[in-house]
mmCIF file of C-alpha atoms in Angstrom:
data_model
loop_
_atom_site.group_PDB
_atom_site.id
_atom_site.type_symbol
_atom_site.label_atom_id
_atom_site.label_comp_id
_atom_site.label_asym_id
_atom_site.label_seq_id
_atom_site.Cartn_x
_atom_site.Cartn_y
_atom_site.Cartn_z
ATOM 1 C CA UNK O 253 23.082 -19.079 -7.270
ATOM 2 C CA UNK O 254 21.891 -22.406 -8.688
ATOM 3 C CA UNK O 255 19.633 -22.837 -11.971
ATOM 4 C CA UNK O 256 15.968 -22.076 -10.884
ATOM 5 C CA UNK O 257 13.646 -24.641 -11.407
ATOM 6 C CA UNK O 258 10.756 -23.946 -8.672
ATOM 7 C CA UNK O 259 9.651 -20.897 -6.859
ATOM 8 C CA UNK O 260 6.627 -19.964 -4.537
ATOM 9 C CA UNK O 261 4.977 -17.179 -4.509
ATOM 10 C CA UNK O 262 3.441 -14.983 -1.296
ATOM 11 C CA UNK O 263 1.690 -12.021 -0.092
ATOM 12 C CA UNK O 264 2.139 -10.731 3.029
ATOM 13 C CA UNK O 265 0.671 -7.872 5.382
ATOM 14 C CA UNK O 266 -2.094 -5.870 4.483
ATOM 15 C CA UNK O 267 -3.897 -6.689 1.225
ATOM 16 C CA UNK O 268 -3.592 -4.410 -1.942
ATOM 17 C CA UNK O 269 -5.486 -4.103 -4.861
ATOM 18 C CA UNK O 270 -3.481 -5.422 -7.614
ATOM 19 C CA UNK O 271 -1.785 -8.381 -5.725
ATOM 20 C CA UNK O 272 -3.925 -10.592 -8.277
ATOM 21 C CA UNK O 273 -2.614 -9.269 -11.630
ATOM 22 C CA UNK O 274 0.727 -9.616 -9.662
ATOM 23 C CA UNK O 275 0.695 -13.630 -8.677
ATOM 24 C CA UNK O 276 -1.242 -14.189 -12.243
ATOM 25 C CA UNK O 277 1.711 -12.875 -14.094
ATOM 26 C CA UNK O 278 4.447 -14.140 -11.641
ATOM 27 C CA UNK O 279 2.530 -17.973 -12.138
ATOM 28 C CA UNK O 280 2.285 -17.516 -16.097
ATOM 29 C CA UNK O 281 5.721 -15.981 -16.844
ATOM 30 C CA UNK O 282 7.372 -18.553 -14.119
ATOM 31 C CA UNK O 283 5.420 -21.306 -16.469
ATOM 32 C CA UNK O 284 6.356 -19.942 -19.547
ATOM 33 C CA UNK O 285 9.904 -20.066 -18.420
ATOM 34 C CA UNK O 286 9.720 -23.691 -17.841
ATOM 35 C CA UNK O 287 9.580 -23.052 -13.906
ATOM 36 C CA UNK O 288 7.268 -24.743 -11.362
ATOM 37 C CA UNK O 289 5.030 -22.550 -9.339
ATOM 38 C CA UNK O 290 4.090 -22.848 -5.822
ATOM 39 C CA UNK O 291 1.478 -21.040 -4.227
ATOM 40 C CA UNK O 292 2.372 -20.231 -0.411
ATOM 41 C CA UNK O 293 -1.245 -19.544 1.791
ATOM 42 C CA UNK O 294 -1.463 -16.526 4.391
ATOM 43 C CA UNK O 295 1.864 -15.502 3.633
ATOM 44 C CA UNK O 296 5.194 -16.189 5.749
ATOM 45 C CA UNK O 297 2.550 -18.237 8.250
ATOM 46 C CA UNK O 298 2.059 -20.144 5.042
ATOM 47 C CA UNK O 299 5.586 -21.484 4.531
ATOM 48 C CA UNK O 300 5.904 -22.181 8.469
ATOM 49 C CA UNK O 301 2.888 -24.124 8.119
ATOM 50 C CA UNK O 302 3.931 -25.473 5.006
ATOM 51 C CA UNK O 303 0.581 -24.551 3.299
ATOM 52 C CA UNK O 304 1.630 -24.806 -0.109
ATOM 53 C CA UNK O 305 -0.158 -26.012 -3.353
ATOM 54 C CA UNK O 306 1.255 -26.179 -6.927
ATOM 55 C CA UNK O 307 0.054 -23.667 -9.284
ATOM 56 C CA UNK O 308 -0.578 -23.640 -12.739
ATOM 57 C CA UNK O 309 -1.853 -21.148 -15.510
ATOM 58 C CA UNK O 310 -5.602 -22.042 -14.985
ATOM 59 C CA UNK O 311 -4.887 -21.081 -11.089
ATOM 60 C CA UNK O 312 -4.771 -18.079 -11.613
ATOM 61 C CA UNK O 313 -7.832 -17.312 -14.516
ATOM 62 C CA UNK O 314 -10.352 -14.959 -14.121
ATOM 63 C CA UNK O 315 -8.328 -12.953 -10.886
ATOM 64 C CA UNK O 316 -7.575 -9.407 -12.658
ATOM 65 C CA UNK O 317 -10.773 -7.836 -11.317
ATOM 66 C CA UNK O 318 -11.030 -9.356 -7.981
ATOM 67 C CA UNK O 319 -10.259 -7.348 -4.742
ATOM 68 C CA UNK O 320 -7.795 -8.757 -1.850
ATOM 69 C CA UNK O 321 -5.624 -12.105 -2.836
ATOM 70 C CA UNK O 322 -6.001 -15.387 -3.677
ATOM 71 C CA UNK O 323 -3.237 -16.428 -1.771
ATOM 72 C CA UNK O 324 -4.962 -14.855 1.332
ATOM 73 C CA UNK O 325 -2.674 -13.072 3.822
ATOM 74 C CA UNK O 326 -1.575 -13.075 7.334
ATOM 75 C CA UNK O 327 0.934 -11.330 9.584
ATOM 76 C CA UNK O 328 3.142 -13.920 10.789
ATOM 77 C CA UNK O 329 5.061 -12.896 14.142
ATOM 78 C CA UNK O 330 6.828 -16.956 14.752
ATOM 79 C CA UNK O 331 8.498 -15.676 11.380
ATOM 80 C CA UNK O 332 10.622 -13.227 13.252
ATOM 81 C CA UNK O 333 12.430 -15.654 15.198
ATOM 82 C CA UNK O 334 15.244 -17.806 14.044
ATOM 83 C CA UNK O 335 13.180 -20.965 14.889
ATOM 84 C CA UNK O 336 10.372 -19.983 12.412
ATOM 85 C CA UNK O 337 12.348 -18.887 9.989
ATOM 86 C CA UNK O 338 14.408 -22.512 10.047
ATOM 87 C CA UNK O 339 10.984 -24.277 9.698
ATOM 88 C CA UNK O 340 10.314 -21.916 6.577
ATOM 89 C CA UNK O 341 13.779 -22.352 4.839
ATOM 90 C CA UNK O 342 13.178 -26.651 5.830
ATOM 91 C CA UNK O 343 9.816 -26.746 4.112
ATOM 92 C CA UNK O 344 10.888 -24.539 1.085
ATOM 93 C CA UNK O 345 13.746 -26.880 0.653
ATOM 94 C CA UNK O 346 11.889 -29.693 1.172
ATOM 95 C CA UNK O 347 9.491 -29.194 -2.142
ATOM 96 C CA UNK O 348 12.218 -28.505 -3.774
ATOM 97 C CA UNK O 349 11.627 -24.041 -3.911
ATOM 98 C CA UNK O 350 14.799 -22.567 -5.265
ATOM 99 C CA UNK O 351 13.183 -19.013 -5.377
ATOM 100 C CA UNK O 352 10.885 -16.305 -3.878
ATOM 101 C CA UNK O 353 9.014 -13.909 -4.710
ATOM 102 C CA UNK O 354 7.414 -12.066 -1.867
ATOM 103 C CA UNK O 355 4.159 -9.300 -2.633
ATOM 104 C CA UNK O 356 3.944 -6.520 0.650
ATOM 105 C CA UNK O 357 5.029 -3.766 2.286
ATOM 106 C CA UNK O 358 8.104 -2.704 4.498
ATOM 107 C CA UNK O 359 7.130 -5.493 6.997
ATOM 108 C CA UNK O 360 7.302 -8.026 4.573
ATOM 109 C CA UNK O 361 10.175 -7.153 3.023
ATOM 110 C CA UNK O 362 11.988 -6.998 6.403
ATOM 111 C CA UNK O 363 11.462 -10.164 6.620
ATOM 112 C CA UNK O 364 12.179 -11.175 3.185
ATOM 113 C CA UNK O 365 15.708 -9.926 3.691
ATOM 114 C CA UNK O 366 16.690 -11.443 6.781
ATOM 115 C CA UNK O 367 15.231 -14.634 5.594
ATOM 116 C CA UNK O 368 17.715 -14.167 2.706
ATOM 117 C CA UNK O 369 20.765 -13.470 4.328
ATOM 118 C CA UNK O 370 20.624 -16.724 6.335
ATOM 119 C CA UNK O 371 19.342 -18.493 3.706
ATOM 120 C CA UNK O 372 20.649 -16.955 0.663
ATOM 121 C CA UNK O 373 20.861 -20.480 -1.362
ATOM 122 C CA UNK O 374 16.979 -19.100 -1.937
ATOM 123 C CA UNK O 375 17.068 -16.156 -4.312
ATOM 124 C CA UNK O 376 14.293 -13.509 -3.183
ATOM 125 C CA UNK O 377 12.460 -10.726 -5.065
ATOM 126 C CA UNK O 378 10.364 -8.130 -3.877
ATOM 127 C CA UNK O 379 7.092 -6.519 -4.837
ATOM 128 C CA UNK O 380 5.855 -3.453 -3.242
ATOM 129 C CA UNK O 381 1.848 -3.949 -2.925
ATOM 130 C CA UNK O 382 0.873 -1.560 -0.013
ATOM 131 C CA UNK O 383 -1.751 0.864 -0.739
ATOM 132 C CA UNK O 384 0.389 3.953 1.222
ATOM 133 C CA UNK O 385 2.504 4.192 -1.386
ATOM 134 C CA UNK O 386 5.541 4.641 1.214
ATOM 135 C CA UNK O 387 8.278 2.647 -0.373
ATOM 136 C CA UNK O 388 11.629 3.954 -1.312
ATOM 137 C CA UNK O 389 12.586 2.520 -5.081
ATOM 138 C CA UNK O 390 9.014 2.797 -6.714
ATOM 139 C CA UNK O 391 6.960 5.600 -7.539
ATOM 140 C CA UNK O 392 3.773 4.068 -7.023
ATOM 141 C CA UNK O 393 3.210 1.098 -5.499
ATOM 142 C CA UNK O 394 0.649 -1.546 -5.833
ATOM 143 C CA UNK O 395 -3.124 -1.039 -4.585
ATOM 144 C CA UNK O 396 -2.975 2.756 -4.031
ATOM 145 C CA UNK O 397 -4.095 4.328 -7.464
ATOM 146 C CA UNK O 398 -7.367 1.866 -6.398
ATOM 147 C CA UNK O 399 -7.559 3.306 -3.003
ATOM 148 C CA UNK O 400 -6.979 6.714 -3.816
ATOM 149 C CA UNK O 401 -9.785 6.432 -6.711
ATOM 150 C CA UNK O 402 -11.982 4.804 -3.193
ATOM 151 C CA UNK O 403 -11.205 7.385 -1.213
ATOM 152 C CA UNK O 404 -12.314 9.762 -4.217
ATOM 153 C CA UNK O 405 -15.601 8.472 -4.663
ATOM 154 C CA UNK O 406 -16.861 7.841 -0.933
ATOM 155 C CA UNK O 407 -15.314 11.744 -0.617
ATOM 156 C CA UNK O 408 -17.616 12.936 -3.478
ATOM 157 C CA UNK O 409 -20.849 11.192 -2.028
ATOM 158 C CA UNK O 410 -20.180 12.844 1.506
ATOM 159 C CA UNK O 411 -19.907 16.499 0.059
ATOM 160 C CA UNK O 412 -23.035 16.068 -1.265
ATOM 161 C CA UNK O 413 -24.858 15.775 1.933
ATOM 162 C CA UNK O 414 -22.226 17.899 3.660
ATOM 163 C CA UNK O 415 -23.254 21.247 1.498
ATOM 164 C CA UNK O 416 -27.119 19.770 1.816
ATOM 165 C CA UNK O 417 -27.092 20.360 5.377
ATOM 166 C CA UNK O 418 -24.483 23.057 6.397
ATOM 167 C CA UNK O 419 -21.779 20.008 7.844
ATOM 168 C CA UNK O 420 -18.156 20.071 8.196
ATOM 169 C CA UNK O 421 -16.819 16.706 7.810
ATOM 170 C CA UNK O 422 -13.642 15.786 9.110
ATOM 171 C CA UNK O 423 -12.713 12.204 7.321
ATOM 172 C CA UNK O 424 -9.958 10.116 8.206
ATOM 173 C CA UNK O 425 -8.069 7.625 5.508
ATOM 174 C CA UNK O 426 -5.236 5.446 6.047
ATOM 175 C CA UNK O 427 -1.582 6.621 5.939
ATOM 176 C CA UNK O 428 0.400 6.052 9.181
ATOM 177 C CA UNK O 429 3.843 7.391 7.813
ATOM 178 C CA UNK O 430 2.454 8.416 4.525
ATOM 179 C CA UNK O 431 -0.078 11.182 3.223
ATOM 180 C CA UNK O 432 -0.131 9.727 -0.122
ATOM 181 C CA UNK O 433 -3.542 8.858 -0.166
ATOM 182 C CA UNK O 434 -4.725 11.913 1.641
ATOM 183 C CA UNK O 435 -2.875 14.693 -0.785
ATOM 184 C CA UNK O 436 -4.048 13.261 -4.007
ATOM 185 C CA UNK O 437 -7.553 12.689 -2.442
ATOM 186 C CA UNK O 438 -8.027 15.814 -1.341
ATOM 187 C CA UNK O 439 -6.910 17.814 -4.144
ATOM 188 C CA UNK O 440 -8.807 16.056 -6.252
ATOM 189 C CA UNK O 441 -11.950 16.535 -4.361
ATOM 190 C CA UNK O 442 -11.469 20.434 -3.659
ATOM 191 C CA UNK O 443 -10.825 19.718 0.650
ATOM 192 C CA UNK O 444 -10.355 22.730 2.629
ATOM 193 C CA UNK O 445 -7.831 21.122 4.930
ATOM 194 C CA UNK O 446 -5.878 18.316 4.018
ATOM 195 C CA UNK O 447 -3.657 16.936 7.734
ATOM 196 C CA UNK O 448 -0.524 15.340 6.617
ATOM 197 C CA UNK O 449 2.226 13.075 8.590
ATOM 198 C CA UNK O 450 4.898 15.108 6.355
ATOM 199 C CA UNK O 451 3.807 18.546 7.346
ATOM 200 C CA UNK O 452 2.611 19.351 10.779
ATOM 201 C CA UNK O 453 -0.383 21.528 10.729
ATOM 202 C CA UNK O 454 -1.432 23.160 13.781
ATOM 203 C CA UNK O 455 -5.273 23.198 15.333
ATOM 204 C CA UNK O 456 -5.124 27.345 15.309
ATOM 205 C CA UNK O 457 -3.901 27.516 12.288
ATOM 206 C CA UNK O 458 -6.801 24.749 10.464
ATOM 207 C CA UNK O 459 -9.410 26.932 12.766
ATOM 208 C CA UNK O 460 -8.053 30.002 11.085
ATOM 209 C CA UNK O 461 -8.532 28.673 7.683
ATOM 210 C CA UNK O 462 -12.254 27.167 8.381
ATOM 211 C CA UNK O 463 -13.271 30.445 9.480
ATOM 212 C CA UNK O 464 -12.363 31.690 6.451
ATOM 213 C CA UNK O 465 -14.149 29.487 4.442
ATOM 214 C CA UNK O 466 -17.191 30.850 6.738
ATOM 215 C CA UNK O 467 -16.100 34.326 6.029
ATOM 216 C CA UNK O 468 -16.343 33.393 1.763
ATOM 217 C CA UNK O 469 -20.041 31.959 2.244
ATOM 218 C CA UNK O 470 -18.702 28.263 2.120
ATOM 219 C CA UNK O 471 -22.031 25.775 2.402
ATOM 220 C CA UNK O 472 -19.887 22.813 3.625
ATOM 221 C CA UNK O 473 -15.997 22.068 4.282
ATOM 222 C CA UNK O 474 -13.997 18.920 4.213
ATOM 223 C CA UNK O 475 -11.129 18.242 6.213
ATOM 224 C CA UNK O 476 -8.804 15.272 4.994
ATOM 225 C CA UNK O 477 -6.822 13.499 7.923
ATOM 226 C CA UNK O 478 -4.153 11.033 7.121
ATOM 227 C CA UNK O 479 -4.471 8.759 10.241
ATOM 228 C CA UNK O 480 -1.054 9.107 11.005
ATOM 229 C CA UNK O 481 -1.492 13.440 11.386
ATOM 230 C CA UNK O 482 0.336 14.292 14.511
ATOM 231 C CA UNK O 483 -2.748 16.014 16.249
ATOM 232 C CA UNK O 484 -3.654 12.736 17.563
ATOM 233 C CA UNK O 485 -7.113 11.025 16.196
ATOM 234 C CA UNK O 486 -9.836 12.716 14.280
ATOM 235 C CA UNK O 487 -12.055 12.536 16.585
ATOM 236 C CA UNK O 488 -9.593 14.460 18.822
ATOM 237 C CA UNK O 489 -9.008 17.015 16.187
ATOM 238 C CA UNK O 490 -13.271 17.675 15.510
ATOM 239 C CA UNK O 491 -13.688 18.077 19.163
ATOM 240 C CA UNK O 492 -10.792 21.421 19.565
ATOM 241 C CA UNK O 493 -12.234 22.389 16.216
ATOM 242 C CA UNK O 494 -15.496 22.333 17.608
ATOM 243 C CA UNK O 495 -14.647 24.439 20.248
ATOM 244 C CA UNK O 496 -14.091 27.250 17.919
ATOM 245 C CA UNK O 497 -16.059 26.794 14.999
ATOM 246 C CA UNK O 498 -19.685 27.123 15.537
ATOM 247 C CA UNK O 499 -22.021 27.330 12.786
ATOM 248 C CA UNK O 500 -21.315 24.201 11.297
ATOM 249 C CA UNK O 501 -22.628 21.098 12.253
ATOM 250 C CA UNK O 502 -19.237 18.840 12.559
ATOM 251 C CA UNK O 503 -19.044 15.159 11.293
ATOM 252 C CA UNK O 504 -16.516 12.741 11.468
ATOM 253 C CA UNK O 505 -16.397 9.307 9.044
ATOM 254 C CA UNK O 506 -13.466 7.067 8.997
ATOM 255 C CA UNK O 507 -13.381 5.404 6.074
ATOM 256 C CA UNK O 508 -11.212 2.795 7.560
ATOM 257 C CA UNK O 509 -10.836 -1.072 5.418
ATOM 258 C CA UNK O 510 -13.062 -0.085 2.843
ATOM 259 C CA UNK O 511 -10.003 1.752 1.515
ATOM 260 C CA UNK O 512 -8.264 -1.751 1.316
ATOM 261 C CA UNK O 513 -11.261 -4.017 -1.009
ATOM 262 C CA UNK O 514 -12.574 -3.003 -4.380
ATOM 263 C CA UNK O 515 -11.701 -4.183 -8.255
ATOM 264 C CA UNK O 516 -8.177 -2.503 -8.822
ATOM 265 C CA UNK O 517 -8.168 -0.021 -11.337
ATOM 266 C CA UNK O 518 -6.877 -0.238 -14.515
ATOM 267 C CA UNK O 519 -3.530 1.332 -13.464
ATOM 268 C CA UNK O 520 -2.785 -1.197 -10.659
ATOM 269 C CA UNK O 521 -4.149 -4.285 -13.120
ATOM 270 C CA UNK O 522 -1.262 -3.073 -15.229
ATOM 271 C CA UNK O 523 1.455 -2.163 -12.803
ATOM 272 C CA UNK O 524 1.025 -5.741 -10.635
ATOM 273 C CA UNK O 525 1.453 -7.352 -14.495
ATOM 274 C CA UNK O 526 4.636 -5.444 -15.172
ATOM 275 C CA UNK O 527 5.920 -5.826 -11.192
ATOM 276 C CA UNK O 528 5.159 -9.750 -11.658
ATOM 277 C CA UNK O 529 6.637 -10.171 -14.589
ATOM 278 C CA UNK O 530 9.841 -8.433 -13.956
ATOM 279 C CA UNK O 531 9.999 -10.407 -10.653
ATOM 280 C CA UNK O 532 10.145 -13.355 -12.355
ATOM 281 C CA UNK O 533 12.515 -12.326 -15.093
ATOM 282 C CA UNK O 534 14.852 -10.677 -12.408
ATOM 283 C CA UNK O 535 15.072 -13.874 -10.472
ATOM 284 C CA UNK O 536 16.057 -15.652 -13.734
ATOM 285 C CA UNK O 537 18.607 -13.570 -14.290
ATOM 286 C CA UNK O 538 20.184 -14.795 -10.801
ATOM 287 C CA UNK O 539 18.896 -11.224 -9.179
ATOM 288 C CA UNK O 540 18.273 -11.639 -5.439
ATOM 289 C CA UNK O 541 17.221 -9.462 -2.369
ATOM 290 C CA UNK O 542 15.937 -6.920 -4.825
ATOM 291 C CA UNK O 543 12.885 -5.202 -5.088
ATOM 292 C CA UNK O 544 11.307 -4.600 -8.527
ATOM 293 C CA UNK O 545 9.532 -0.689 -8.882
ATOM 294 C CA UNK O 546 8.351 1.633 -11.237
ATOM 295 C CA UNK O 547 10.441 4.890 -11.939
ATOM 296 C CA UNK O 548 9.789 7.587 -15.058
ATOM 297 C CA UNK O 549 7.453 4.481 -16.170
ATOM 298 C CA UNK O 550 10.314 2.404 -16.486
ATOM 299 C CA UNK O 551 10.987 -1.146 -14.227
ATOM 300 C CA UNK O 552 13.980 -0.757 -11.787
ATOM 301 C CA UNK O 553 15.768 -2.793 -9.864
ATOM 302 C CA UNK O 554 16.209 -1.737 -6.147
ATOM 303 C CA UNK O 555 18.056 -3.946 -2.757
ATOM 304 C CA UNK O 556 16.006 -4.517 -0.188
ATOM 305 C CA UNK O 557 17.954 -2.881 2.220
ATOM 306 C CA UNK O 558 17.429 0.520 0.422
ATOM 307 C CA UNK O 559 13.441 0.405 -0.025
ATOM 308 C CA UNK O 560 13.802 -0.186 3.713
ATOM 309 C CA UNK O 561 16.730 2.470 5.092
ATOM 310 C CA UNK O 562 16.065 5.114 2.071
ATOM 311 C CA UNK O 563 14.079 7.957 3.289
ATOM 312 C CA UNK O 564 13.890 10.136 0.090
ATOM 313 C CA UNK O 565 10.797 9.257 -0.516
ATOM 314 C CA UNK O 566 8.627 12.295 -0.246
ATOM 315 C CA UNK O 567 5.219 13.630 -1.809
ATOM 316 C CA UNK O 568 5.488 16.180 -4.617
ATOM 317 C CA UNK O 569 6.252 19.735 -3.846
ATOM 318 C CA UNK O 570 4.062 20.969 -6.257
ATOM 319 C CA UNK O 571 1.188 19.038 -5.067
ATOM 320 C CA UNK O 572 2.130 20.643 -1.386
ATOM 321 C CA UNK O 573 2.158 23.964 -2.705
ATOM 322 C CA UNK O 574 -1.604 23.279 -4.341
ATOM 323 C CA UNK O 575 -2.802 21.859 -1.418
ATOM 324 C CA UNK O 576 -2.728 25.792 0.474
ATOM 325 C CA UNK O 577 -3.423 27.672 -2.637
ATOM 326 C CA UNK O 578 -6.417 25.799 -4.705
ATOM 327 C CA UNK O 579 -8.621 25.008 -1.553
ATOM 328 C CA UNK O 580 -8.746 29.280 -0.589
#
């Protein structure tokens, strides 16, 4: 690997609170290094594009509280073919990029790594920013302390008009392949029923427990479903719960992309500092087709290939076992 002198930085895929902190500290430590920055537009479309501006340290003022990225974001499909990926590496090379740092989820980092092992004069780093927390190598990843906190509050406002009028609410949140955001939600707002990718939860057996909750003189119940629960949709699920249960009035809210926006907490203002730094710093070091992550509070070093093939990555066992015993 050559001496850096430039690199670009990108987000990709679904935004993430946090990916601000993360390109402010990638620009200022890159600059404090004596490395050019370059920031790359709507991600991988970006560098195909070759929408591209030079960054420096007042580019990035004033960014840690703000919501989404600067850099904007885009799902790029001409980057999956050889062709667009040649057009990428060409433009890159042409500006003189040496290095990459690349802010997403396991769809950007698939492409990260196959853009690096044809190209792999261009060292690339990784930084998980996806708010499902589904990432092999980090324990939490960027954005979803700030969406779990969202999902918290609009979870909180609904009980209150749930018990107010007798309602069972069933409310979906994001998670295709991960319950992340639906565990810790739901155990910290008390849900009766929390419908998890990981653990497959029959209709009988979620009827069974609502009943129950009738049984106890419960005034309202909440039902968390991870959108990836493999009953189908929510709506679905309401209308066989329906069926059975019949002195509540059921509601269903998806909270949807308002999981996605918001000012990142403090935790995710701090971990997209420490991932961006450490990018840098790993790339200077002549690292490549790594991912930086947090582990035991500590910055690791993982390949690409493993955040992508591991499948260790699991939700707590003691948070599973809560999940059935606190919400009796």
């Amino acid at each position: 690997m050559q001496k850096l002198s430039k690199i670009a930085v990108l987000t990709s895929g679904g935004d993430a609170p946090g990916m601000n902190p993360c390109i402010r500290a990638v620009v200022r430590t890159a600059l404090y290094n004596g490395l050019e920055v370059v920031g790359v537009r709507q991600g991988y479309q970006g560098l195909i594009d070759n929408n591209m501006y030079d960054m420096n340290n007042r580019s990035v003022s004033n960014i840690l509280n703000l919501g989404g990225t600067i850099l904007k974001t885009a799902r790029c499909l001409p980057f999956r073919t050889d062709e667009g990926m040649e057009l990428a590496y060409k433009n890159l090379k042409a500006r003189g990029i040496d290095g990459l740092v690349v802010i997403g989820g396991d769809g950007t980092f698939t492409g990260a790594l196959r853009f690096s092992r044809k190209y792999p004069d261009i060292a690339v780093i990784g930084v998980p920013g996806t708010i499902d927390n589904d990432l092999y190598g980090s324990t939490y990843t960027l954005g979803f302390d700030t969406a779990t906190n969202t999902v918290i509050e609009a979870i909180d406002k609904i009980r209150d008009t749930a018990d107010a009028h007798d309602r069972l609410f069933f409310i979906e949140v994001m998670g295709r392949d991960s319950g992340a955001i639906a565990l810790r939600a739901g155990i910290s707002c008390g849900a009766e029923a929390i419908m998890l990718p990981e653990k497959e939860t029959a209709i009988e057996e979620l009827i069974v427990s609502l009943k129950a909750g009738q049984y106890n003189k419960k005034s309202s119940s909440i039902v968390i479903v991870a959108e990836g629960d493999k009953n189908g949709g929510v709506y679905d699920i309401a209308k066989a719960v329906e069926k059975e249960v019949k002195n509540y009035d059921i509601k269903v809210t998806i909270l949807g992309h308002l999981q996605r926006g918001g000012s990142p907490s403090s935790f995710d203002r701090i971990l997209g500092s420490r991932l961006g730094f450490a990018a840098v710093n790993a790339m200077i070091a002549g690292k490549t087709q790594q991912m930086v992550g947090l582990q035991a509070n500590n910055i690791v070093l993982t390949t690409l290939e493993e955040a992508l093939t591991q499948h260790e990555f699991k939700l707590e066992d003691d948070l599973m076992q809560m999940m059935e015993i606190l919400s009796i």
